[in-house]
Amino acid sequence: MKKISTILAALLMSAAAAQAATLAGVPMKDHHMAAFGDKATCAVCHGPGTPESRPSDKACIGCHGTMDKIPTKPNRFDKFPHASAHYGNTLECTTCHAEHKPSKALCNDCHNVEWTNFK
Ligand code: HEC
Ligand code: HEC
Ligand code: HEC
Ligand code: HEC
C-alpha cells in the first residue's frame, strides 16, 4: 500500500509540474496565462514582431497602471517596493518583475525583505 501511495504522490506531482504555464513553449506566469486565456500572444507584452529582448513596460502600465497606482501590502520590514524614497515611480516594471523566469526584487540587492506576494 505504501508503495502505491508513493507512486500516486509522484504522479500527482509530475501532473502539477506539467501544468506550469507556457506559450509556444516559452515559460509564462500562471496569473497571466489564466487572465489572458486564448488571447495570449507574445505581442500582448512585446508588441508586433519577433521578441528579442525584454519588452518596454508600456504594456504592463497599460493594464496595471503606474507603480503609484498599485499598492503593495504593508510588511514587517516596512518596505514598499512601488513607493521607495530611493526610486519613487522611476523604475521600469521589468527591473523587478520577470515573466519567463523567477522575478528578482532590486530592493533585495541591499535589504533583507521577504515578500508575500511577489510574482
Ligand atoms: C506578460 C508579458 C509577456 C508576454 C506575454 C511575453 N513576454 Fe517575453 N518577456 C517579458 C518580460 C517581463 C521579459 C524580461 C524578463 C524575462 O525574461 O522574463 C521578457 C523577455 C523576453 C525575451 C528576452 C529574454 C532575454 O534573456 O533577454 C524574449 C526572447 C522573450 N521575452 C520572448 C517571448 C516570446 C517568444 C513570447 C511569446 C511566446 C513572450 N516573450 C511573451 C514579458 C512577456
Ligand atoms: C493585457 C493586460 C496585461 C498586461 C499587458 C500585463 N498584465 Fe499583469 N496581469 C493582468 C491581469 C488581468 C492579471 C490578473 C489579475 C490581477 O492580479 O491583477 C495580472 C497579474 C499580474 C501580477 C500578479 C498580481 C497578483 O497579485 O497576483 C503581476 C505581478 C503582474 N501582472 C505584473 C505585470 C507586469 C510586470 C507586466 C509587464 C511585463 C504585466 N503584468 C503585463 C493583466 C496584464
Ligand atoms: C523595485 C522592484 C519593483 C518594481 C520596479 C515594480 N514592482 Fe511590482 N512588486 C514588487 C514586489 C517586491 C512586489 C511584492 C510585494 C509584496 O509581496 O508585499 C510587487 C507586487 C506587485 C503586484 C501585486 C500587488 C499586490 O496586490 O500585492 C503587481 C500587480 C505588480 N507588482 C505590478 C507591477 C507593475 C505593473 C510595475 C511597473 C509599473 C511594477 N510592479 C514595478 C517589486 C517591484
Ligand atoms: C543599492 C542599495 C539599495 C537598494 C537597491 C535599495 N536600498 Fe533602501 N536603503 C539603502 C541604504 C544604504 C539605506 C540607508 C540605511 C540606513 O539609513 O540605515 C536605505 C534605506 C531605506 C529605507 C529607510 C530605512 C530602512 O531601512 O527602513 C527604506 C524604507 C528603503 N531603503 C526601502 C527600499 C526599497 C523599497 C527598495 C527597493 C525599491 C530599496 N530600498 C532598495 C540601500 C538600498
Tab-separated table of C-alpha atoms in Angstrom, residues 20-33 36 40-47 50-56 60 93-94 96-104 119:
chain	number	residue	atom	x	y	z
A	20	ALA	CA	3.162	25.052	-15.430
A	21	ALA	CA	2.050	27.672	-17.936
A	22	THR	CA	3.798	28.008	-21.282
A	23	LEU	CA	3.070	29.868	-24.526
A	24	ALA	CA	4.606	28.427	-27.710
A	25	GLY	CA	6.979	26.524	-25.441
A	26	VAL	CA	8.065	29.655	-23.535
A	27	PRO	CA	7.529	29.521	-19.741
A	28	MET	CA	4.906	32.028	-18.585
A	29	LYS	CA	3.453	33.190	-15.278
A	30	ASP	CA	0.262	31.324	-14.382
A	31	HIS	CA	-1.512	34.537	-13.392
A	32	HIS	CA	-1.082	35.979	-16.881
A	33	MET	CA	-1.991	32.850	-18.812
A	36	PHE	CA	-5.275	36.282	-20.955
A	40	ALA	CA	-2.447	35.185	-25.038
A	41	THR	CA	0.209	36.153	-27.603
A	42	CYS	CA	3.791	37.363	-27.330
A	43	ALA	CA	2.606	40.688	-28.743
A	44	VAL	CA	0.469	41.393	-25.650
A	45	CYS	CA	3.685	42.491	-23.923
A	46	HIS	CA	6.325	42.651	-26.644
A	47	GLY	CA	4.338	44.376	-29.373
A	50	THR	CA	9.547	38.568	-33.020
A	51	PRO	CA	10.509	39.308	-29.394
A	52	GLU	CA	14.253	39.545	-28.947
A	53	SER	CA	14.750	41.393	-25.698
A	54	ARG	CA	12.707	42.378	-22.669
A	55	PRO	CA	9.649	44.468	-23.534
A	56	SER	CA	9.192	48.105	-22.630
A	60	CYS	CA	2.348	46.486	-18.188
A	93	CYS	CA	8.376	47.172	-14.040
A	94	THR	CA	10.812	44.710	-15.610
A	96	CYS	CA	11.995	43.544	-10.788
A	97	HIS	CA	9.218	41.554	-12.465
A	98	ALA	CA	10.134	38.854	-14.970
A	99	GLU	CA	7.762	36.701	-16.995
A	100	HIS	CA	9.777	33.738	-18.244
A	101	LYS	CA	11.916	33.211	-15.141
A	102	PRO	CA	11.602	33.988	-11.416
A	103	SER	CA	11.266	37.680	-10.570
A	104	LYS	CA	14.031	39.391	-8.587
A	119	LYS	CA	5.321	37.166	-8.730
